[in-house]
Amino acid sequence: MTLNPSLVRGMSKPGSTTNDSAAGKDWNARLFALDWGVANRNGFKGSNLAEQCRYRYKIYVQGRSWSVSEKYILACDSPMLAIDTPFEDFFSRGLVPPRHYWPVDPKDKCRAVKFAVDWGNAHPALAQRMGKEGSGFAREEMSMDYVYDYMLHVLTQYAALLRYKPTVPENAVELCPESMACSAQGRDREFMMESREMYVAGYEPCTLPPPFTAEEEREMAAREEDVRRKVVKMKGR
């Protein structure tokens, strides 16, 4: 797991591992410190997310707030050990523990991660299925068609809140996608061109389901809490 050491509290100081070699204790996690300033200057050569998928398990932890890495970790085919966070991604409410990931108690990170790895190593078929379920969710439920549908609904909802009528300034210059991409180079240009409107879909966007009722929210929270209690109970055996 790569991380910014200034953002994570309660875990061993990153350097190479979380091993307590003096006590002969292995916490079953390998943490690698990453200075994003240095990584940026080096072109992110040492932080390739695809290369990080070679690890048997992947830990997801928040930064100063919401972290962009959850969906990439989820897509790795490795079981995601997700440290509980108050922040929600646009897709995270669709994830079900322990089907798509293993919940980790933020108050006892090291012991919780060690137990999760010990459990996964003792139950490789179940751990592998969890990894496959997680990557399947990322591949199927987070396809670009669905992401664009989500963006449409978000923009539509925000537009409904506007209380002013936008107008085009007198000296405004119209830009087209091609002209915006002209100054870009390399992969920046490639990705900008790929994100252009390619065609008019012959179908309607997905229907936005109604908001959860208070009872449905309580039931979802109760199910997740029940899973966490079971994990804690297993860890205490």
PDB file of N, CA and C in Angstrom, residues 26-129:
ATOM      1  N   ASP A  26       4.598  -9.543  13.027  1.00  0.00           N
ATOM      2  CA  ASP A  26       4.313  -9.162  11.653  1.00  0.00           C
ATOM      3  C   ASP A  26       2.827  -8.842  11.566  1.00  0.00           C
ATOM      4  N   TRP A  27       2.513  -7.586  11.223  1.00  0.00           N
ATOM      5  CA  TRP A  27       1.108  -7.157  11.165  1.00  0.00           C
ATOM      6  C   TRP A  27       0.469  -7.439   9.805  1.00  0.00           C
ATOM      7  N   ASN A  28       1.186  -8.151   8.947  1.00  0.00           N
ATOM      8  CA  ASN A  28       0.640  -8.595   7.655  1.00  0.00           C
ATOM      9  C   ASN A  28       0.317  -7.455   6.696  1.00  0.00           C
ATOM     10  N   ALA A  29       0.984  -6.327   6.839  1.00  0.00           N
ATOM     11  CA  ALA A  29       0.764  -5.215   5.910  1.00  0.00           C
ATOM     12  C   ALA A  29       2.109  -4.640   5.499  1.00  0.00           C
ATOM     13  N   ARG A  30       2.169  -4.156   4.270  1.00  0.00           N
ATOM     14  CA  ARG A  30       3.370  -3.513   3.760  1.00  0.00           C
ATOM     15  C   ARG A  30       2.973  -2.114   3.305  1.00  0.00           C
ATOM     16  N   LEU A  31       3.482  -1.101   4.014  1.00  0.00           N
ATOM     17  CA  LEU A  31       3.145   0.283   3.719  1.00  0.00           C
ATOM     18  C   LEU A  31       4.355   0.977   3.108  1.00  0.00           C
ATOM     19  N   PHE A  32       4.147   1.675   1.994  1.00  0.00           N
ATOM     20  CA  PHE A  32       5.227   2.356   1.298  1.00  0.00           C
ATOM     21  C   PHE A  32       4.932   3.851   1.270  1.00  0.00           C
ATOM     22  N   ALA A  33       5.836   4.637   1.861  1.00  0.00           N
ATOM     23  CA  ALA A  33       5.639   6.084   1.891  1.00  0.00           C
ATOM     24  C   ALA A  33       5.795   6.657   0.492  1.00  0.00           C
ATOM     25  N   LEU A  34       4.953   7.627   0.165  1.00  0.00           N
ATOM     26  CA  LEU A  34       5.001   8.242  -1.157  1.00  0.00           C
ATOM     27  C   LEU A  34       4.881   9.751  -0.995  1.00  0.00           C
ATOM     28  N   ASP A  35       5.897  10.470  -1.437  1.00  0.00           N
ATOM     29  CA  ASP A  35       5.876  11.925  -1.449  1.00  0.00           C
ATOM     30  C   ASP A  35       5.320  12.358  -2.800  1.00  0.00           C
ATOM     31  N   TRP A  36       4.078  12.872  -2.795  1.00  0.00           N
ATOM     32  CA  TRP A  36       3.427  13.193  -4.071  1.00  0.00           C
ATOM     33  C   TRP A  36       4.125  14.324  -4.812  1.00  0.00           C
ATOM     34  N   GLY A  37       4.810  15.210  -4.078  1.00  0.00           N
ATOM     35  CA  GLY A  37       5.562  16.268  -4.749  1.00  0.00           C
ATOM     36  C   GLY A  37       6.689  15.684  -5.580  1.00  0.00           C
ATOM     37  N   VAL A  38       7.435  14.753  -4.974  1.00  0.00           N
ATOM     38  CA  VAL A  38       8.516  14.082  -5.700  1.00  0.00           C
ATOM     39  C   VAL A  38       7.942  13.234  -6.832  1.00  0.00           C
ATOM     40  N   ALA A  39       6.832  12.525  -6.558  1.00  0.00           N
ATOM     41  CA  ALA A  39       6.213  11.684  -7.584  1.00  0.00           C
ATOM     42  C   ALA A  39       5.792  12.513  -8.788  1.00  0.00           C
ATOM     43  N   ASN A  40       5.260  13.700  -8.531  1.00  0.00           N
ATOM     44  CA  ASN A  40       4.828  14.572  -9.620  1.00  0.00           C
ATOM     45  C   ASN A  40       6.011  15.005 -10.476  1.00  0.00           C
ATOM     46  N   ARG A  41       7.115  15.359  -9.804  1.00  0.00           N
ATOM     47  CA  ARG A  41       8.303  15.795 -10.556  1.00  0.00           C
ATOM     48  C   ARG A  41       8.913  14.649 -11.362  1.00  0.00           C
ATOM     49  N   ASN A  42       8.712  13.408 -10.910  1.00  0.00           N
ATOM     50  CA  ASN A  42       9.266  12.245 -11.619  1.00  0.00           C
ATOM     51  C   ASN A  42       8.277  11.627 -12.603  1.00  0.00           C
ATOM     52  N   GLY A  43       7.163  12.309 -12.812  1.00  0.00           N
ATOM     53  CA  GLY A  43       6.181  11.794 -13.763  1.00  0.00           C
ATOM     54  C   GLY A  43       5.411  10.600 -13.237  1.00  0.00           C
ATOM     55  N   PHE A  44       5.317  10.436 -11.915  1.00  0.00           N
ATOM     56  CA  PHE A  44       4.558   9.354 -11.275  1.00  0.00           C
ATOM     57  C   PHE A  44       5.031   7.963 -11.718  1.00  0.00           C
ATOM     58  N   LYS A  45       6.329   7.844 -12.014  1.00  0.00           N
ATOM     59  CA  LYS A  45       6.849   6.556 -12.487  1.00  0.00           C
ATOM     60  C   LYS A  45       6.788   5.470 -11.417  1.00  0.00           C
ATOM     61  N   GLY A  46       6.871   5.876 -10.144  1.00  0.00           N
ATOM     62  CA  GLY A  46       6.864   4.879  -9.083  1.00  0.00           C
ATOM     63  C   GLY A  46       5.510   4.676  -8.436  1.00  0.00           C
ATOM     64  N   SER A  47       4.454   5.237  -9.038  1.00  0.00           N
ATOM     65  CA  SER A  47       3.123   5.128  -8.415  1.00  0.00           C
ATOM     66  C   SER A  47       2.090   4.604  -9.400  1.00  0.00           C
ATOM     67  N   ASN A  48       2.509   3.721 -10.285  1.00  0.00           N
ATOM     68  CA  ASN A  48       1.599   3.145 -11.271  1.00  0.00           C
ATOM     69  C   ASN A  48       0.574   2.260 -10.563  1.00  0.00           C
ATOM     70  N   LEU A  49      -0.701   2.610 -10.668  1.00  0.00           N
ATOM     71  CA  LEU A  49      -1.740   1.872  -9.950  1.00  0.00           C
ATOM     72  C   LEU A  49      -1.883   0.444 -10.455  1.00  0.00           C
ATOM     73  N   ALA A  50      -1.702   0.246 -11.758  1.00  0.00           N
ATOM     74  CA  ALA A  50      -1.825  -1.104 -12.318  1.00  0.00           C
ATOM     75  C   ALA A  50      -0.749  -2.026 -11.747  1.00  0.00           C
ATOM     76  N   GLU A  51       0.473  -1.505 -11.562  1.00  0.00           N
ATOM     77  CA  GLU A  51       1.548  -2.328 -11.004  1.00  0.00           C
ATOM     78  C   GLU A  51       1.260  -2.701  -9.553  1.00  0.00           C
ATOM     79  N   GLN A  52       0.535  -1.832  -8.845  1.00  0.00           N
ATOM     80  CA  GLN A  52       0.205  -2.132  -7.453  1.00  0.00           C
ATOM     81  C   GLN A  52      -0.820  -3.257  -7.331  1.00  0.00           C
ATOM     82  N   CYS A  53      -1.437  -3.651  -8.422  1.00  0.00           N
ATOM     83  CA  CYS A  53      -2.428  -4.724  -8.384  1.00  0.00           C
ATOM     84  C   CYS A  53      -1.795  -6.100  -8.193  1.00  0.00           C
ATOM     85  N   ARG A  54      -0.485  -6.167  -8.103  1.00  0.00           N
ATOM     86  CA  ARG A  54       0.159  -7.472  -7.924  1.00  0.00           C
ATOM     87  C   ARG A  54       0.079  -7.967  -6.485  1.00  0.00           C
ATOM     88  N   TYR A  55      -0.376  -7.118  -5.565  1.00  0.00           N
ATOM     89  CA  TYR A  55      -0.470  -7.527  -4.170  1.00  0.00           C
ATOM     90  C   TYR A  55      -1.729  -8.347  -3.912  1.00  0.00           C
ATOM     91  N   ARG A  56      -1.622  -9.299  -2.995  1.00  0.00           N
ATOM     92  CA  ARG A  56      -2.738 -10.207  -2.718  1.00  0.00           C
ATOM     93  C   ARG A  56      -3.923  -9.464  -2.118  1.00  0.00           C
ATOM     94  N   TYR A  57      -3.650  -8.473  -1.264  1.00  0.00           N
ATOM     95  CA  TYR A  57      -4.704  -7.664  -0.655  1.00  0.00           C
ATOM     96  C   TYR A  57      -4.382  -6.191  -0.896  1.00  0.00           C
ATOM     97  N   LYS A  58      -5.410  -5.362  -0.899  1.00  0.00           N
ATOM     98  CA  LYS A  58      -5.217  -3.927  -1.075  1.00  0.00           C
ATOM     99  C   LYS A  58      -5.957  -3.191   0.027  1.00  0.00           C
ATOM    100  N   ILE A  59      -5.284  -2.216   0.647  1.00  0.00           N
ATOM    101  CA  ILE A  59      -5.890  -1.422   1.712  1.00  0.00           C
ATOM    102  C   ILE A  59      -6.382  -0.097   1.142  1.00  0.00           C
ATOM    103  N   TYR A  60      -7.616   0.247   1.473  1.00  0.00           N
ATOM    104  CA  TYR A  60      -8.124   1.571   1.111  1.00  0.00           C
ATOM    105  C   TYR A  60      -8.224   2.420   2.366  1.00  0.00           C
ATOM    106  N   VAL A  61      -7.618   3.607   2.340  1.00  0.00           N
ATOM    107  CA  VAL A  61      -7.657   4.520   3.484  1.00  0.00           C
ATOM    108  C   VAL A  61      -7.837   5.930   2.948  1.00  0.00           C
ATOM    109  N   GLN A  62      -8.604   6.734   3.641  1.00  0.00           N
ATOM    110  CA  GLN A  62      -8.838   8.105   3.211  1.00  0.00           C
ATOM    111  C   GLN A  62      -7.595   8.955   3.396  1.00  0.00           C
ATOM    112  N   GLY A  63      -7.546  10.094   2.724  1.00  0.00           N
ATOM    113  CA  GLY A  63      -6.481  11.056   2.929  1.00  0.00           C
ATOM    114  C   GLY A  63      -6.965  12.131   3.888  1.00  0.00           C
ATOM    115  N   ARG A  64      -6.795  13.399   3.518  1.00  0.00           N
ATOM    116  CA  ARG A  64      -7.322  14.473   4.355  1.00  0.00           C
ATOM    117  C   ARG A  64      -8.850  14.518   4.272  1.00  0.00           C
ATOM    118  N   SER A  65      -9.382  13.974   3.202  1.00  0.00           N
ATOM    119  CA  SER A  65     -10.838  13.905   3.044  1.00  0.00           C
ATOM    120  C   SER A  65     -11.132  12.716   2.146  1.00  0.00           C
ATOM    121  N   TRP A  66     -11.988  12.899   1.156  1.00  0.00           N
ATOM    122  CA  TRP A  66     -12.303  11.827   0.221  1.00  0.00           C
ATOM    123  C   TRP A  66     -11.065  11.477  -0.607  1.00  0.00           C
ATOM    124  N   SER A  67     -10.886  10.196  -0.866  1.00  0.00           N
ATOM    125  CA  SER A  67      -9.738   9.739  -1.652  1.00  0.00           C
ATOM    126  C   SER A  67     -10.210   9.166  -2.977  1.00  0.00           C
ATOM    127  N   VAL A  68      -9.501   9.517  -4.042  1.00  0.00           N
ATOM    128  CA  VAL A  68      -9.895   9.089  -5.386  1.00  0.00           C
ATOM    129  C   VAL A  68      -9.560   7.629  -5.657  1.00  0.00           C
ATOM    130  N   SER A  69      -8.769   6.990  -4.796  1.00  0.00           N
ATOM    131  CA  SER A  69      -8.187   5.685  -5.119  1.00  0.00           C
ATOM    132  C   SER A  69      -9.121   4.497  -4.943  1.00  0.00           C
ATOM    133  N   GLU A  70     -10.278   4.681  -4.291  1.00  0.00           N
ATOM    134  CA  GLU A  70     -11.104   3.526  -3.942  1.00  0.00           C
ATOM    135  C   GLU A  70     -11.513   2.719  -5.173  1.00  0.00           C
ATOM    136  N   LYS A  71     -11.949   3.395  -6.225  1.00  0.00           N
ATOM    137  CA  LYS A  71     -12.422   2.660  -7.402  1.00  0.00           C
ATOM    138  C   LYS A  71     -11.290   1.916  -8.103  1.00  0.00           C
ATOM    139  N   TYR A  72     -10.068   2.460  -8.047  1.00  0.00           N
ATOM    140  CA  TYR A  72      -8.934   1.784  -8.669  1.00  0.00           C
ATOM    141  C   TYR A  72      -8.511   0.564  -7.849  1.00  0.00           C
ATOM    142  N   ILE A  73      -8.533   0.703  -6.541  1.00  0.00           N
ATOM    143  CA  ILE A  73      -8.217  -0.434  -5.672  1.00  0.00           C
ATOM    144  C   ILE A  73      -9.245  -1.539  -5.852  1.00  0.00           C
ATOM    145  N   LEU A  74     -10.511  -1.143  -5.934  1.00  0.00           N
ATOM    146  CA  LEU A  74     -11.600  -2.104  -6.084  1.00  0.00           C
ATOM    147  C   LEU A  74     -11.444  -2.914  -7.369  1.00  0.00           C
ATOM    148  N   ALA A  75     -10.874  -2.313  -8.409  1.00  0.00           N
ATOM    149  CA  ALA A  75     -10.769  -2.965  -9.715  1.00  0.00           C
ATOM    150  C   ALA A  75      -9.594  -3.922  -9.823  1.00  0.00           C
ATOM    151  N   CYS A  76      -8.822  -4.104  -8.756  1.00  0.00           N
ATOM    152  CA  CYS A  76      -7.574  -4.861  -8.823  1.00  0.00           C
ATOM    153  C   CYS A  76      -7.734  -6.385  -8.781  1.00  0.00           C
ATOM    154  N   ASP A  77      -8.923  -6.891  -8.493  1.00  0.00           N
ATOM    155  CA  ASP A  77      -9.131  -8.339  -8.334  1.00  0.00           C
ATOM    156  C   ASP A  77      -8.657  -8.840  -6.973  1.00  0.00           C
ATOM    157  N   SER A  78      -8.034  -7.963  -6.183  1.00  0.00           N
ATOM    158  CA  SER A  78      -7.589  -8.334  -4.842  1.00  0.00           C
ATOM    159  C   SER A  78      -8.652  -7.907  -3.834  1.00  0.00           C
ATOM    160  N   PRO A  79      -8.864  -8.660  -2.750  1.00  0.00           N
ATOM    161  CA  PRO A  79      -9.808  -8.209  -1.737  1.00  0.00           C
ATOM    162  C   PRO A  79      -9.408  -6.833  -1.210  1.00  0.00           C
ATOM    163  N   MET A  80     -10.369  -5.928  -1.153  1.00  0.00           N
ATOM    164  CA  MET A  80     -10.100  -4.584  -0.652  1.00  0.00           C
ATOM    165  C   MET A  80     -10.386  -4.537   0.847  1.00  0.00           C
ATOM    166  N   LEU A  81      -9.364  -4.186   1.621  1.00  0.00           N
ATOM    167  CA  LEU A  81      -9.526  -3.995   3.064  1.00  0.00           C
ATOM    168  C   LEU A  81      -9.784  -2.507   3.271  1.00  0.00           C
ATOM    169  N   ALA A  82     -11.053  -2.152   3.456  1.00  0.00           N
ATOM    170  CA  ALA A  82     -11.451  -0.743   3.474  1.00  0.00           C
ATOM    171  C   ALA A  82     -11.573  -0.237   4.905  1.00  0.00           C
ATOM    172  N   ILE A  83     -10.708   0.703   5.250  1.00  0.00           N
ATOM    173  CA  ILE A  83     -10.791   1.331   6.568  1.00  0.00           C
ATOM    174  C   ILE A  83     -11.989   2.271   6.559  1.00  0.00           C
ATOM    175  N   ASP A  84     -12.890   2.079   7.503  1.00  0.00           N
ATOM    176  CA  ASP A  84     -14.134   2.855   7.542  1.00  0.00           C
ATOM    177  C   ASP A  84     -13.844   4.352   7.519  1.00  0.00           C
ATOM    178  N   THR A  85     -14.649   5.083   6.755  1.00  0.00           N
ATOM    179  CA  THR A  85     -14.489   6.522   6.599  1.00  0.00           C
ATOM    180  C   THR A  85     -15.866   7.174   6.560  1.00  0.00           C
ATOM    181  N   PRO A  86     -15.986   8.414   7.033  1.00  0.00           N
ATOM    182  CA  PRO A  86     -17.279   9.099   6.957  1.00  0.00           C
ATOM    183  C   PRO A  86     -17.605   9.612   5.564  1.00  0.00           C
ATOM    184  N   PHE A  87     -16.639   9.539   4.640  1.00  0.00           N
ATOM    185  CA  PHE A  87     -16.839  10.069   3.301  1.00  0.00           C
ATOM    186  C   PHE A  87     -17.403   9.000   2.368  1.00  0.00           C
ATOM    187  N   GLU A  88     -18.328   9.409   1.527  1.00  0.00           N
ATOM    188  CA  GLU A  88     -18.950   8.496   0.572  1.00  0.00           C
ATOM    189  C   GLU A  88     -18.572   8.896  -0.848  1.00  0.00           C
ATOM    190  N   ASP A  89     -18.226   7.914  -1.672  1.00  0.00           N
ATOM    191  CA  ASP A  89     -18.041   8.159  -3.092  1.00  0.00           C
ATOM    192  C   ASP A  89     -19.392   7.994  -3.776  1.00  0.00           C
ATOM    193  N   PHE A  90     -19.463   8.362  -5.053  1.00  0.00           N
ATOM    194  CA  PHE A  90     -20.757   8.300  -5.723  1.00  0.00           C
ATOM    195  C   PHE A  90     -21.262   6.873  -5.903  1.00  0.00           C
ATOM    196  N   PHE A  91     -20.377   5.899  -5.749  1.00  0.00           N
ATOM    197  CA  PHE A  91     -20.768   4.502  -5.948  1.00  0.00           C
ATOM    198  C   PHE A  91     -20.706   3.681  -4.664  1.00  0.00           C
ATOM    199  N   SER A  92     -20.115   4.239  -3.593  1.00  0.00           N
ATOM    200  CA  SER A  92     -19.768   3.420  -2.430  1.00  0.00           C
ATOM    201  C   SER A  92     -20.984   2.866  -1.692  1.00  0.00           C
ATOM    202  N   ARG A  93     -22.134   3.524  -1.805  1.00  0.00           N
ATOM    203  CA  ARG A  93     -23.319   2.991  -1.124  1.00  0.00           C
ATOM    204  C   ARG A  93     -23.810   1.695  -1.770  1.00  0.00           C
ATOM    205  N   GLY A  94     -23.319   1.399  -2.957  1.00  0.00           N
ATOM    206  CA  GLY A  94     -23.692   0.149  -3.612  1.00  0.00           C
ATOM    207  C   GLY A  94     -22.822  -1.027  -3.203  1.00  0.00           C
ATOM    208  N   LEU A  95     -21.733  -0.743  -2.473  1.00  0.00           N
ATOM    209  CA  LEU A  95     -20.832  -1.807  -2.027  1.00  0.00           C
ATOM    210  C   LEU A  95     -21.382  -2.480  -0.776  1.00  0.00           C
ATOM    211  N   VAL A  96     -21.296  -3.798  -0.754  1.00  0.00           N
ATOM    212  CA  VAL A  96     -21.853  -4.559   0.364  1.00  0.00           C
ATOM    213  C   VAL A  96     -20.728  -5.339   1.050  1.00  0.00           C
ATOM    214  N   PRO A  97     -20.489  -5.079   2.347  1.00  0.00           N
ATOM    215  CA  PRO A  97     -19.499  -5.893   3.074  1.00  0.00           C
ATOM    216  C   PRO A  97     -20.151  -7.182   3.540  1.00  0.00           C
ATOM    217  N   PRO A  98     -19.490  -8.301   3.562  1.00  0.00           N
ATOM    218  CA  PRO A  98     -18.134  -8.568   3.067  1.00  0.00           C
ATOM    219  C   PRO A  98     -18.131  -9.121   1.640  1.00  0.00           C
ATOM    220  N   ARG A  99     -19.199  -8.860   0.886  1.00  0.00           N
ATOM    221  CA  ARG A  99     -19.260  -9.356  -0.482  1.00  0.00           C
ATOM    222  C   ARG A  99     -18.235  -8.664  -1.385  1.00  0.00           C
ATOM    223  N   HIS A 100     -18.194  -7.325  -1.325  1.00  0.00           N
ATOM    224  CA  HIS A 100     -17.300  -6.575  -2.205  1.00  0.00           C
ATOM    225  C   HIS A 100     -16.013  -6.136  -1.521  1.00  0.00           C
ATOM    226  N   TYR A 101     -15.997  -6.084  -0.200  1.00  0.00           N
ATOM    227  CA  TYR A 101     -14.801  -5.633   0.516  1.00  0.00           C
ATOM    228  C   TYR A 101     -14.874  -6.107   1.959  1.00  0.00           C
ATOM    229  N   TRP A 102     -13.729  -5.981   2.652  1.00  0.00           N
ATOM    230  CA  TRP A 102     -13.651  -6.352   4.066  1.00  0.00           C
ATOM    231  C   TRP A 102     -13.559  -5.068   4.875  1.00  0.00           C
ATOM    232  N   PRO A 103     -14.508  -4.818   5.794  1.00  0.00           N
ATOM    233  CA  PRO A 103     -14.466  -3.583   6.588  1.00  0.00           C
ATOM    234  C   PRO A 103     -13.384  -3.631   7.657  1.00  0.00           C
ATOM    235  N   VAL A 104     -12.688  -2.524   7.839  1.00  0.00           N
ATOM    236  CA  VAL A 104     -11.605  -2.427   8.825  1.00  0.00           C
ATOM    237  C   VAL A 104     -11.953  -1.324   9.820  1.00  0.00           C
ATOM    238  N   ASP A 105     -11.902  -1.661  11.095  1.00  0.00           N
ATOM    239  CA  ASP A 105     -12.204  -0.712  12.166  1.00  0.00           C
ATOM    240  C   ASP A 105     -11.104   0.344  12.237  1.00  0.00           C
ATOM    241  N   PRO A 106     -11.434   1.633  12.046  1.00  0.00           N
ATOM    242  CA  PRO A 106     -10.387   2.667  12.071  1.00  0.00           C
ATOM    243  C   PRO A 106      -9.765   2.857  13.456  1.00  0.00           C
ATOM    244  N   LYS A 107     -10.433   2.372  14.492  1.00  0.00           N
ATOM    245  CA  LYS A 107      -9.889   2.534  15.848  1.00  0.00           C
ATOM    246  C   LYS A 107      -8.861   1.452  16.181  1.00  0.00           C
ATOM    247  N   ASP A 108      -8.772   0.417  15.353  1.00  0.00           N
ATOM    248  CA  ASP A 108      -7.853  -0.697  15.633  1.00  0.00           C
ATOM    249  C   ASP A 108      -7.297  -1.220  14.306  1.00  0.00           C
ATOM    250  N   LYS A 109      -6.721  -0.311  13.512  1.00  0.00           N
ATOM    251  CA  LYS A 109      -6.344  -0.620  12.136  1.00  0.00           C
ATOM    252  C   LYS A 109      -5.386  -1.802  12.018  1.00  0.00           C
ATOM    253  N   CYS A 110      -4.302  -1.760  12.781  1.00  0.00           N
ATOM    254  CA  CYS A 110      -3.253  -2.768  12.608  1.00  0.00           C
ATOM    255  C   CYS A 110      -3.768  -4.172  12.913  1.00  0.00           C
ATOM    256  N   ARG A 111      -4.428  -4.336  14.059  1.00  0.00           N
ATOM    257  CA  ARG A 111      -4.948  -5.659  14.411  1.00  0.00           C
ATOM    258  C   ARG A 111      -6.038  -6.096  13.438  1.00  0.00           C
ATOM    259  N   ALA A 112      -6.868  -5.137  12.997  1.00  0.00           N
ATOM    260  CA  ALA A 112      -7.951  -5.480  12.072  1.00  0.00           C
ATOM    261  C   ALA A 112      -7.398  -5.931  10.721  1.00  0.00           C
ATOM    262  N   VAL A 113      -6.366  -5.245  10.225  1.00  0.00           N
ATOM    263  CA  VAL A 113      -5.753  -5.636   8.949  1.00  0.00           C
ATOM    264  C   VAL A 113      -5.090  -6.993   9.078  1.00  0.00           C
ATOM    265  N   LYS A 114      -4.377  -7.201  10.174  1.00  0.00           N
ATOM    266  CA  LYS A 114      -3.715  -8.506  10.381  1.00  0.00           C
ATOM    267  C   LYS A 114      -4.737  -9.627  10.401  1.00  0.00           C
ATOM    268  N   PHE A 115      -5.851  -9.429  11.107  1.00  0.00           N
ATOM    269  CA  PHE A 115      -6.871 -10.464  11.176  1.00  0.00           C
ATOM    270  C   PHE A 115      -7.478 -10.723   9.797  1.00  0.00           C
ATOM    271  N   ALA A 116      -7.732  -9.664   9.035  1.00  0.00           N
ATOM    272  CA  ALA A 116      -8.317  -9.824   7.702  1.00  0.00           C
ATOM    273  C   ALA A 116      -7.403 -10.652   6.803  1.00  0.00           C
ATOM    274  N   VAL A 117      -6.093 -10.373   6.858  1.00  0.00           N
ATOM    275  CA  VAL A 117      -5.137 -11.119   6.034  1.00  0.00           C
ATOM    276  C   VAL A 117      -5.036 -12.569   6.512  1.00  0.00           C
ATOM    277  N   ASP A 118      -4.993 -12.763   7.831  1.00  0.00           N
ATOM    278  CA  ASP A 118      -4.961 -14.134   8.364  1.00  0.00           C
ATOM    279  C   ASP A 118      -6.202 -14.911   7.927  1.00  0.00           C
ATOM    280  N   TRP A 119      -7.364 -14.251   8.002  1.00  0.00           N
ATOM    281  CA  TRP A 119      -8.608 -14.910   7.596  1.00  0.00           C
ATOM    282  C   TRP A 119      -8.579 -15.240   6.101  1.00  0.00           C
ATOM    283  N   GLY A 120      -8.138 -14.289   5.281  1.00  0.00           N
ATOM    284  CA  GLY A 120      -8.087 -14.519   3.847  1.00  0.00           C
ATOM    285  C   GLY A 120      -7.127 -15.630   3.472  1.00  0.00           C
ATOM    286  N   ASN A 121      -5.980 -15.681   4.137  1.00  0.00           N
ATOM    287  CA  ASN A 121      -5.008 -16.746   3.860  1.00  0.00           C
ATOM    288  C   ASN A 121      -5.534 -18.113   4.275  1.00  0.00           C
ATOM    289  N   ALA A 122      -6.386 -18.121   5.325  1.00  0.00           N
ATOM    290  CA  ALA A 122      -6.964 -19.389   5.785  1.00  0.00           C
ATOM    291  C   ALA A 122      -8.178 -19.795   4.949  1.00  0.00           C
ATOM    292  N   HIS A 123      -8.758 -18.847   4.216  1.00  0.00           N
ATOM    293  CA  HIS A 123      -9.937 -19.103   3.377  1.00  0.00           C
ATOM    294  C   HIS A 123      -9.696 -18.505   1.991  1.00  0.00           C
ATOM    295  N   PRO A 124      -8.728 -19.057   1.239  1.00  0.00           N
ATOM    296  CA  PRO A 124      -8.341 -18.440  -0.042  1.00  0.00           C
ATOM    297  C   PRO A 124      -9.466 -18.376  -1.060  1.00  0.00           C
ATOM    298  N   ALA A 125     -10.329 -19.384  -1.104  1.00  0.00           N
ATOM    299  CA  ALA A 125     -11.419 -19.368  -2.088  1.00  0.00           C
ATOM    300  C   ALA A 125     -12.386 -18.225  -1.803  1.00  0.00           C
ATOM    301  N   LEU A 126     -12.718 -18.017  -0.522  1.00  0.00           N
ATOM    302  CA  LEU A 126     -13.634 -16.938  -0.158  1.00  0.00           C
ATOM    303  C   LEU A 126     -12.985 -15.577  -0.394  1.00  0.00           C
ATOM    304  N   ALA A 127     -11.692 -15.472  -0.087  1.00  0.00           N
ATOM    305  CA  ALA A 127     -10.988 -14.209  -0.304  1.00  0.00           C
ATOM    306  C   ALA A 127     -10.921 -13.885  -1.790  1.00  0.00           C
ATOM    307  N   GLN A 128     -10.651 -14.912  -2.608  1.00  0.00           N
ATOM    308  CA  GLN A 128     -10.578 -14.697  -4.052  1.00  0.00           C
ATOM    309  C   GLN A 128     -11.938 -14.279  -4.601  1.00  0.00           C
ATOM    310  N   ARG A 129     -13.000 -14.881  -4.072  1.00  0.00           N
ATOM    311  CA  ARG A 129     -14.337 -14.511  -4.533  1.00  0.00           C
ATOM    312  C   ARG A 129     -14.665 -13.057  -4.181  1.00  0.00           C
TER     313      ARG A 129
END
